[in-house]
């Protein structure tokens, strides 16, 4: 398989200041794993480990959260285009005002007592997932003067092997902050960047209730991939 | 949108992978879960601890890293739903303000455990291995001796110590498969 150059950000992306002292200075050791390498397998999660409402972030408290209600759905595939069923997705995000329910978030925007912003679900047989949430707000950070993150939802995906493990961020179409965001811009290939931008989808949109966005996720390095 | 994926039900064809982004600083209320660092319950026969620090290129602790440990098979304890006896193959542990993590686990069937590290500032996770002893091994034997040592955990009381140095002198060997 040819490696797709420029898909993942380089560890060292100086415009993203936190990377400067944390990026490994040595390139990763490329290791052709033997068939017994444990990284070619990964944890299996059961439906009984998840709560019934885990995928609906608008129903984790007594009242309704403030903001624009959204449905985010898509499929998880491997690099050969095969659906990845039964895999765990975890998401977390800021509320509609751009504030995380995290003690370290000092942005002086209101917390929402009805929104925590963390959810999880398993993909179905076709690799599909579906979350209900609130559209997150943009938020300032101290990377540089007047730095604002485009609105995003953090995604964590397992896949079938430890080598497929992915943590990423989903963005919303047409965000004016894209050109100014060193995290989004750290991805070298502009086409790869676009793969993190969800697509508004009228079919997913629920009449009189919520806007729909589609976001498909493709995991690299499947254990059974033939070259 | 330029993404072209096969339609549902269509035969699989190679598709471009989704890029990685940093876990950021604010995962702490979302990803860690009760019992996450404990792959086995307290008192489990033969349990060991693996503990250490995550350090940056200045030797400073990384207080907002998340580590994931994989034993090689799922086990019976549940990966997320802890409680009860048995062994889980998977564990997750955030670092403390001092950059410290601590897992309680069973011994792996082979010589090593797989470890992933996520952190603010890491645009992509780093993958490494925790070897519980040195010995002939296809990966270790391919490394130069100084770097090899970064993958060998040190015995420490009832368990092992394994520091992750993200950058600089004694930088941990990170792997790409
Ligand atoms: Fe964020």
Short mmCIF file of C-alpha atoms and ligand atoms in Angstrom, two decimals:
data_model
loop_
_atom_site.label_atom_id
_atom_site.label_comp_id
_atom_site.label_asym_id
_atom_site.label_seq_id
_atom_site.Cartn_x
_atom_site.Cartn_y
_atom_site.Cartn_z
CA UNK A 1 0.00 0.00 0.00
CA UNK A 2 1.43 3.40 -0.82
CA UNK A 3 1.56 5.72 2.10
CA UNK A 4 -0.60 8.79 1.63
CA UNK A 5 1.76 11.67 2.30
CA UNK A 6 0.43 14.60 4.22
CA UNK A 7 -2.65 13.05 5.76
CA UNK A 8 -1.57 13.25 9.39
CA UNK A 9 -0.04 16.38 10.89
CA UNK A 10 3.70 16.26 11.58
CA UNK A 11 4.34 16.05 15.32
CA UNK A 12 6.30 19.30 15.20
CA UNK A 13 4.01 22.07 13.98
CA UNK A 14 5.58 25.21 15.51
CA UNK A 15 2.52 27.38 14.90
CA UNK A 16 0.80 25.10 17.40
CA UNK A 17 2.93 26.13 20.36
CA UNK A 18 2.24 23.14 22.58
CA UNK A 19 3.81 20.86 19.99
CA UNK A 20 7.27 22.42 20.32
CA UNK A 21 8.35 20.67 23.52
CA UNK A 22 6.16 17.61 23.09
CA UNK A 23 6.84 16.50 19.52
CA UNK A 24 9.27 13.57 19.40
CA UNK A 25 12.50 14.68 17.72
CA UNK A 26 13.24 11.20 16.34
CA UNK A 27 11.10 9.79 13.57
CA UNK A 28 9.00 6.82 14.68
CA UNK A 29 10.67 3.45 14.23
CA UNK A 30 8.88 1.77 11.35
CA UNK A 31 8.38 -1.79 12.46
CA UNK A 32 6.84 -4.53 10.36
CA UNK A 33 4.82 -6.19 13.07
CA UNK A 34 4.91 -9.97 13.15
CA UNK A 35 1.49 -11.66 12.95
CA UNK A 36 1.54 -12.18 16.72
CA UNK A 37 2.13 -8.52 17.55
CA UNK A 38 -0.55 -7.53 20.05
CA UNK A 39 -1.02 -4.16 18.34
CA UNK A 40 -2.79 -6.03 15.52
CA UNK A 41 -5.68 -6.63 17.91
CA UNK A 42 -7.65 -4.25 20.08
CA UNK A 43 -10.27 -4.12 22.80
CA UNK A 44 -13.82 -5.26 22.09
CA UNK A 45 -16.59 -3.28 23.74
CA UNK A 46 -20.01 -4.60 24.67
CA UNK A 47 -23.39 -2.88 24.47
CA UNK A 48 -23.87 -3.65 28.15
CA UNK A 49 -20.95 -1.33 28.93
CA UNK A 50 -22.78 1.70 27.53
CA UNK A 51 -25.79 3.56 28.88
CA UNK A 52 -28.99 3.76 26.84
CA UNK A 53 -28.71 7.57 26.54
CA UNK A 54 -24.95 7.80 26.04
CA UNK A 55 -25.31 8.82 22.38
CA UNK A 56 -27.83 11.62 23.09
CA UNK A 57 -25.91 14.45 24.74
CA UNK A 58 -29.07 16.54 25.05
CA UNK A 59 -30.62 14.11 27.55
CA UNK A 60 -27.94 13.81 30.21
CA UNK A 61 -29.59 16.30 32.57
CA UNK A 62 -33.09 17.16 33.76
CA UNK A 63 -33.59 20.04 31.31
CA UNK A 64 -32.82 20.79 27.68
CA UNK A 65 -29.46 22.35 26.89
CA UNK A 66 -29.28 25.77 25.22
CA UNK A 67 -28.19 25.90 21.60
CA UNK A 68 -28.77 24.61 18.12
CA UNK A 69 -29.74 20.92 18.29
CA UNK A 70 -27.81 18.72 15.85
CA UNK A 71 -27.65 15.10 14.71
CA UNK A 72 -24.16 13.90 13.77
CA UNK A 73 -24.02 10.62 11.92
CA UNK A 74 -21.72 8.73 9.59
CA UNK A 75 -19.87 5.53 9.02
CA UNK A 76 -16.58 4.13 10.24
CA UNK A 77 -14.64 2.32 7.52
CA UNK A 78 -11.20 0.84 7.21
CA UNK A 79 -8.78 1.98 4.52
CA UNK A 80 -10.01 -0.78 2.21
CA UNK A 81 -13.50 0.70 2.41
CA UNK A 82 -14.97 -2.00 4.62
CA UNK A 83 -17.38 -1.00 7.41
CA UNK A 84 -16.05 -1.37 10.94
CA UNK A 85 -18.96 -2.73 13.01
CA UNK A 86 -19.24 -2.71 16.79
CA UNK A 87 -16.45 -0.23 17.38
CA UNK A 88 -16.51 2.35 20.15
CA UNK A 89 -16.75 6.07 19.40
CA UNK A 90 -16.39 8.64 22.15
CA UNK A 91 -17.04 12.34 21.63
CA UNK A 92 -16.60 15.45 23.75
CA UNK A 93 -17.17 19.10 23.00
CA UNK A 94 -17.77 22.63 24.28
CA UNK A 95 -21.31 23.84 24.86
CA UNK A 96 -23.12 26.29 22.58
CA UNK A 97 -21.27 29.18 24.20
CA UNK A 98 -17.84 27.65 23.58
CA UNK A 99 -17.21 26.50 27.15
CA UNK A 100 -16.14 23.00 28.24
CA UNK A 101 -17.51 21.43 31.40
CA UNK A 102 -13.86 21.01 32.43
CA UNK A 103 -12.38 22.67 35.49
CA UNK A 104 -9.39 23.81 33.48
CA UNK A 105 -11.46 25.80 30.97
CA UNK A 106 -11.16 29.47 31.96
CA UNK A 107 -13.08 30.95 29.02
CA UNK A 108 -15.53 33.41 30.62
CA UNK A 109 -18.52 32.04 28.73
CA UNK A 110 -21.47 30.52 30.58
CA UNK A 111 -21.61 26.89 31.58
CA UNK A 112 -24.88 25.16 30.75
CA UNK A 113 -26.25 23.17 33.69
CA UNK A 114 -28.04 20.94 31.18
CA UNK A 115 -25.03 20.12 29.05
CA UNK A 116 -21.88 18.18 29.87
CA UNK A 117 -20.78 17.43 26.33
CA UNK A 118 -19.47 13.85 26.50
CA UNK A 119 -21.04 10.89 24.71
CA UNK A 120 -20.29 7.47 23.31
CA UNK A 121 -21.79 4.81 21.07
CA UNK A 122 -20.95 1.64 19.16
CA UNK A 123 -21.19 1.38 15.38
CA UNK A 124 -23.87 -0.94 13.98
CA UNK A 125 -23.35 -3.82 11.53
CA UNK A 126 -22.78 -1.37 8.66
CA UNK A 127 -20.33 0.73 10.63
CA UNK A 128 -22.89 3.50 11.22
CA UNK A 129 -23.03 5.70 14.31
CA UNK A 130 -25.38 8.50 15.37
CA UNK A 131 -25.12 11.18 18.04
CA UNK A 132 -27.60 13.86 19.08
CA UNK A 133 -26.00 16.98 20.50
CA UNK A 134 -25.81 20.78 20.47
CA UNK A 135 -23.70 22.69 18.00
CA UNK A 136 -20.56 23.68 19.92
CA UNK A 137 -19.39 27.30 19.97
CA UNK A 138 -15.98 28.58 18.88
CA UNK A 139 -13.68 29.37 21.81
CA UNK A 140 -10.55 31.43 22.44
CA UNK A 141 -7.25 29.85 23.44
CA UNK A 142 -3.91 31.36 24.26
CA UNK A 143 -1.82 29.97 21.42
CA UNK A 144 -1.27 33.42 19.88
CA UNK A 145 -2.92 36.84 19.92
CA UNK A 146 -6.66 36.60 19.27
CA UNK A 147 -6.56 32.84 18.72
CA UNK A 148 -9.95 31.13 18.37
CA UNK A 149 -10.65 27.47 17.67
CA UNK A 150 -13.20 26.79 14.95
CA UNK A 151 -16.24 24.99 16.34
CA UNK A 152 -15.42 21.29 16.64
CA UNK A 153 -16.36 17.99 18.22
CA UNK A 154 -13.54 15.77 19.49
CA UNK A 155 -13.81 12.14 18.31
CA UNK A 156 -12.07 9.05 19.68
CA UNK A 157 -12.39 5.85 17.61
CA UNK A 158 -10.96 2.40 18.32
CA UNK A 159 -11.30 0.26 15.19
CA UNK A 160 -10.35 -3.39 15.33
CA UNK A 161 -6.65 -2.99 16.10
CA UNK A 162 -4.49 -0.82 18.33
CA UNK A 163 -2.78 0.33 15.12
CA UNK A 164 -6.09 1.83 13.97
CA UNK A 165 -6.70 3.92 17.08
CA UNK A 166 -7.61 7.47 16.11
CA UNK A 167 -8.36 10.66 18.00
CA UNK A 168 -9.45 13.53 15.81
CA UNK A 169 -11.76 16.54 15.58
CA UNK A 170 -14.82 17.09 13.42
CA UNK A 171 -15.46 20.59 12.10
CA UNK A 172 -18.50 22.31 10.60
CA UNK A 173 -18.76 23.46 6.98
CA UNK A 174 -17.80 27.01 6.05
CA UNK A 175 -16.18 27.99 9.35
CA UNK A 176 -14.44 31.38 8.91
CA UNK A 177 -11.79 30.39 11.48
CA UNK A 178 -10.21 27.60 9.39
CA UNK A 179 -7.45 29.76 7.86
CA UNK A 180 -6.36 31.01 11.30
CA UNK A 181 -6.34 27.71 13.19
CA UNK A 182 -2.89 26.09 13.49
CA UNK A 183 -4.40 22.78 14.61
CA UNK A 184 -6.61 22.44 11.53
CA UNK A 185 -3.81 23.84 9.34
CA UNK A 186 -1.28 21.35 10.77
CA UNK A 187 -2.62 18.78 8.30
CA UNK A 188 -0.34 19.20 5.27
CA UNK A 189 -2.69 18.01 2.55
CA UNK A 190 -5.63 20.41 2.00
CA UNK A 191 -7.77 17.52 0.75
CA UNK A 192 -7.08 15.64 4.00
CA UNK A 193 -8.10 18.72 6.01
CA UNK A 194 -11.41 18.75 4.17
CA UNK A 195 -12.04 15.19 5.36
CA UNK A 196 -12.44 16.59 8.88
CA UNK A 197 -15.19 18.97 7.79
CA UNK A 198 -18.63 17.47 8.25
CA UNK A 199 -21.26 17.95 5.58
CA UNK A 200 -24.67 19.44 6.18
CA UNK A 201 -27.19 16.76 5.22
CA UNK A 202 -30.86 17.46 4.68
CA UNK A 203 -31.63 13.75 4.83
CA UNK A 204 -30.18 13.51 8.34
CA UNK A 205 -31.94 16.72 9.35
CA UNK A 206 -35.04 16.02 11.44
CA UNK A 207 -38.00 18.30 10.55
CA UNK A 208 -38.97 20.80 13.25
CA UNK A 209 -36.24 19.45 15.50
CA UNK A 210 -32.52 19.27 14.55
CA UNK A 211 -30.00 19.97 11.77
CA UNK A 212 -28.13 16.96 10.44
CA UNK A 213 -24.42 16.62 9.71
CA UNK A 214 -22.58 13.69 8.18
CA UNK A 215 -19.04 12.77 9.13
CA UNK A 216 -17.46 9.56 7.89
CA UNK A 217 -14.29 8.25 9.47
CA UNK A 218 -11.69 6.09 7.73
CA UNK A 219 -9.17 4.24 9.89
CA UNK A 220 -5.73 3.33 8.63
CA UNK A 221 -3.72 0.11 8.88
CA UNK A 222 -6.09 -2.80 9.05
CA UNK A 223 -4.65 -6.03 10.40
CA UNK A 224 -5.77 -8.14 7.47
CA UNK A 225 -4.82 -5.72 4.73
CA UNK A 226 -3.03 -7.35 1.80
CA UNK A 227 -0.37 -5.30 0.09
CA UNK B 1 -16.95 18.32 0.04
CA UNK B 2 -14.35 16.26 -1.77
CA UNK B 3 -14.69 13.05 0.18
CA UNK B 4 -15.81 10.14 -1.94
CA UNK B 5 -16.75 7.07 -0.02
CA UNK B 6 -18.28 3.92 -1.42
CA UNK B 7 -22.06 3.98 -1.11
CA UNK B 8 -23.54 1.76 1.55
CA UNK B 9 -23.66 -1.78 0.21
CA UNK B 10 -21.19 -1.05 -2.59
CA UNK B 11 -18.11 -3.28 -2.85
CA UNK B 12 -15.22 -1.96 -0.75
CA UNK B 13 -12.63 0.18 -2.52
CA UNK B 14 -9.59 1.86 -1.00
CA UNK B 15 -10.42 5.18 0.64
CA UNK B 16 -8.28 7.96 2.08
CA UNK B 17 -7.85 7.84 5.83
CA UNK B 18 -9.07 10.46 8.29
CA UNK B 19 -6.32 12.69 9.68
CA UNK B 20 -5.45 12.79 13.36
CA UNK B 21 -5.86 15.84 15.61
CA UNK B 22 -4.72 16.50 19.15
CA UNK B 23 -6.76 15.21 22.08
CA UNK B 24 -6.46 18.78 23.44
CA UNK B 25 -6.44 19.82 27.10
CA UNK B 26 -10.10 19.21 27.95
CA UNK B 27 -10.67 15.46 27.56
CA UNK B 28 -10.39 14.96 31.32
CA UNK B 29 -14.12 15.07 32.03
CA UNK B 30 -14.97 12.83 29.09
CA UNK B 31 -12.47 10.02 28.47
CA UNK B 32 -11.23 8.77 31.85
CA UNK B 33 -13.69 6.37 33.49
CA UNK B 34 -14.06 4.64 36.85
CA UNK B 35 -11.51 1.89 37.29
CA UNK B 36 -9.90 2.72 33.95
CA UNK B 37 -6.32 2.32 35.20
CA UNK B 38 -7.15 -1.02 36.85
CA UNK B 39 -7.11 -3.87 34.38
CA UNK B 40 -7.44 -6.22 37.34
CA UNK B 41 -9.14 -5.65 40.71
CA UNK B 42 -7.15 -5.05 43.86
CA UNK B 43 -5.74 -8.26 45.26
CA UNK B 44 -5.85 -10.08 41.93
CA UNK B 45 -3.26 -12.90 42.06
CA UNK B 46 -0.09 -11.94 40.26
CA UNK B 47 -1.17 -8.33 39.71
CA UNK B 48 1.60 -5.87 38.94
CA UNK B 49 1.67 -2.10 38.76
CA UNK B 50 3.19 -0.12 35.94
CA UNK B 51 3.82 3.45 36.91
CA UNK B 52 5.89 6.33 35.65
CA UNK B 53 5.86 9.87 34.39
CA UNK B 54 5.29 11.49 31.04
CA UNK B 55 7.94 14.16 30.42
CA UNK B 56 8.38 16.80 27.73
CA UNK B 57 11.52 17.95 25.94
CA UNK B 58 12.48 20.21 28.85
CA UNK B 59 12.14 17.32 31.29
CA UNK B 60 8.96 18.87 32.69
CA UNK B 61 6.01 16.64 33.59
CA UNK B 62 3.09 16.53 31.18
CA UNK B 63 -0.03 16.97 33.33
CA UNK B 64 -2.57 16.54 30.54
CA UNK B 65 -1.62 13.26 28.91
CA UNK B 66 -3.82 10.20 28.57
CA UNK B 67 -2.30 6.72 28.38
CA UNK B 68 -3.90 3.55 27.06
CA UNK B 69 -2.54 0.11 27.82
CA UNK B 70 -3.32 -3.05 25.86
CA UNK B 71 -2.55 -6.57 27.03
CA UNK B 72 -3.34 -8.31 23.77
CA UNK B 73 -6.75 -9.82 24.39
CA UNK B 74 -10.02 -8.44 25.71
CA UNK B 75 -10.30 -10.63 28.80
CA UNK B 76 -13.38 -11.04 30.97
CA UNK B 77 -13.53 -7.94 33.15
CA UNK B 78 -14.93 -5.56 30.52
CA UNK B 79 -13.01 -2.77 28.85
CA UNK B 80 -15.23 0.04 30.20
CA UNK B 81 -17.61 -1.55 32.68
CA UNK B 82 -15.27 -2.38 35.53
CA UNK B 83 -16.25 -4.18 38.67
CA UNK B 84 -16.09 -7.85 39.34
CA UNK B 85 -13.16 -10.21 39.08
CA UNK B 86 -11.09 -11.19 36.10
CA UNK B 87 -8.75 -9.42 33.73
CA UNK B 88 -9.52 -6.67 31.26
CA UNK B 89 -7.16 -6.36 28.35
CA UNK B 90 -7.55 -2.60 28.14
CA UNK B 91 -6.84 0.26 30.52
CA UNK B 92 -6.84 4.04 30.38
CA UNK B 93 -5.15 6.46 32.76
CA UNK B 94 -4.81 10.27 32.71
CA UNK B 95 -1.64 11.81 34.17
CA UNK B 96 -1.69 13.82 37.40
CA UNK B 97 -0.41 17.39 37.81
CA UNK B 98 3.03 15.79 38.28
CA UNK B 99 2.78 13.87 35.03
CA UNK B 100 2.35 10.57 36.86
CA UNK B 101 0.29 7.62 35.67
CA UNK B 102 -0.30 4.26 37.31
CA UNK B 103 -1.84 1.05 35.97
CA UNK B 104 -2.63 -2.16 37.83
CA UNK B 105 -2.58 -5.11 35.46
CA UNK B 106 -1.97 -8.79 34.99
CA UNK B 107 1.26 -9.82 33.31
CA UNK B 108 0.99 -9.93 29.54
CA UNK B 109 1.15 -13.32 27.79
CA UNK B 110 4.25 -12.14 25.91
CA UNK B 111 7.21 -9.98 26.89
CA UNK B 112 5.55 -6.60 26.42
CA UNK B 113 2.41 -4.48 26.71
CA UNK B 114 1.33 -1.97 24.07
CA UNK B 115 1.03 1.65 25.15
CA UNK B 116 -0.50 4.68 23.43
CA UNK B 117 0.01 8.22 24.67
CA UNK B 118 -2.24 11.16 23.84
CA UNK B 119 -1.68 14.74 25.02
CA UNK B 120 -2.29 18.36 24.29
CA UNK B 121 0.54 19.27 21.92
CA UNK B 122 0.61 15.82 20.33
CA UNK B 123 -1.17 16.17 17.01
CA UNK B 124 -1.11 12.39 16.74
CA UNK B 125 -0.81 9.79 19.46
CA UNK B 126 2.53 8.08 20.02
CA UNK B 127 2.73 4.28 20.22
CA UNK B 128 5.32 2.39 22.20
CA UNK B 129 5.87 -0.88 24.07
CA UNK B 130 6.55 -1.59 27.71
CA UNK B 131 8.89 -4.61 27.92
CA UNK B 132 8.94 -6.22 31.36
CA UNK B 133 12.36 -7.70 30.74
CA UNK B 134 15.16 -7.44 28.22
CA UNK B 135 15.81 -10.38 25.94
CA UNK B 136 16.00 -11.41 22.31
CA UNK B 137 13.13 -9.74 20.49
CA UNK B 138 12.52 -8.73 16.85
CA UNK B 139 11.84 -5.10 17.74
CA UNK B 140 14.42 -4.65 20.50
CA UNK B 141 17.13 -6.28 18.41
CA UNK B 142 16.51 -3.77 15.61
CA UNK B 143 17.26 -0.80 17.90
CA UNK B 144 20.57 0.65 18.85
CA UNK B 145 21.48 -0.25 22.44
CA UNK B 146 21.00 3.23 23.91
CA UNK B 147 17.52 3.58 22.49
CA UNK B 148 16.62 -0.02 23.29
CA UNK B 149 16.85 0.77 26.98
CA UNK B 150 13.98 3.26 26.73
CA UNK B 151 11.54 0.37 26.18
CA UNK B 152 12.60 -1.76 29.16
CA UNK B 153 10.61 -1.17 32.36
CA UNK B 154 12.54 -1.14 35.63
CA UNK B 155 11.43 -3.46 38.43
CA UNK B 156 10.12 -1.31 41.26
CA UNK B 157 8.69 -3.03 44.33
CA UNK B 158 5.56 -4.95 43.31
CA UNK B 159 5.69 -3.63 39.84
CA UNK B 160 7.57 -1.74 37.22
CA UNK B 161 8.53 1.81 36.43
CA UNK B 162 8.31 3.11 32.88
CA UNK B 163 8.77 6.79 32.03
CA UNK B 164 7.69 8.19 28.69
CA UNK B 165 10.03 10.90 27.42
CA UNK B 166 8.35 12.59 24.50
CA UNK B 167 11.41 14.47 23.30
CA UNK B 168 15.11 15.02 23.84
CA UNK B 169 17.74 13.01 25.65
CA UNK B 170 16.59 9.45 26.33
CA UNK B 171 13.57 10.05 24.15
CA UNK B 172 11.34 6.97 24.21
CA UNK B 173 11.28 4.87 21.05
CA UNK B 174 7.94 5.39 19.32
CA UNK B 175 6.66 2.97 16.74
CA UNK B 176 4.89 3.09 13.45
CA UNK B 177 3.49 -0.16 12.13
FE1 LIG C 1 -11.57 21.44 21.80
#
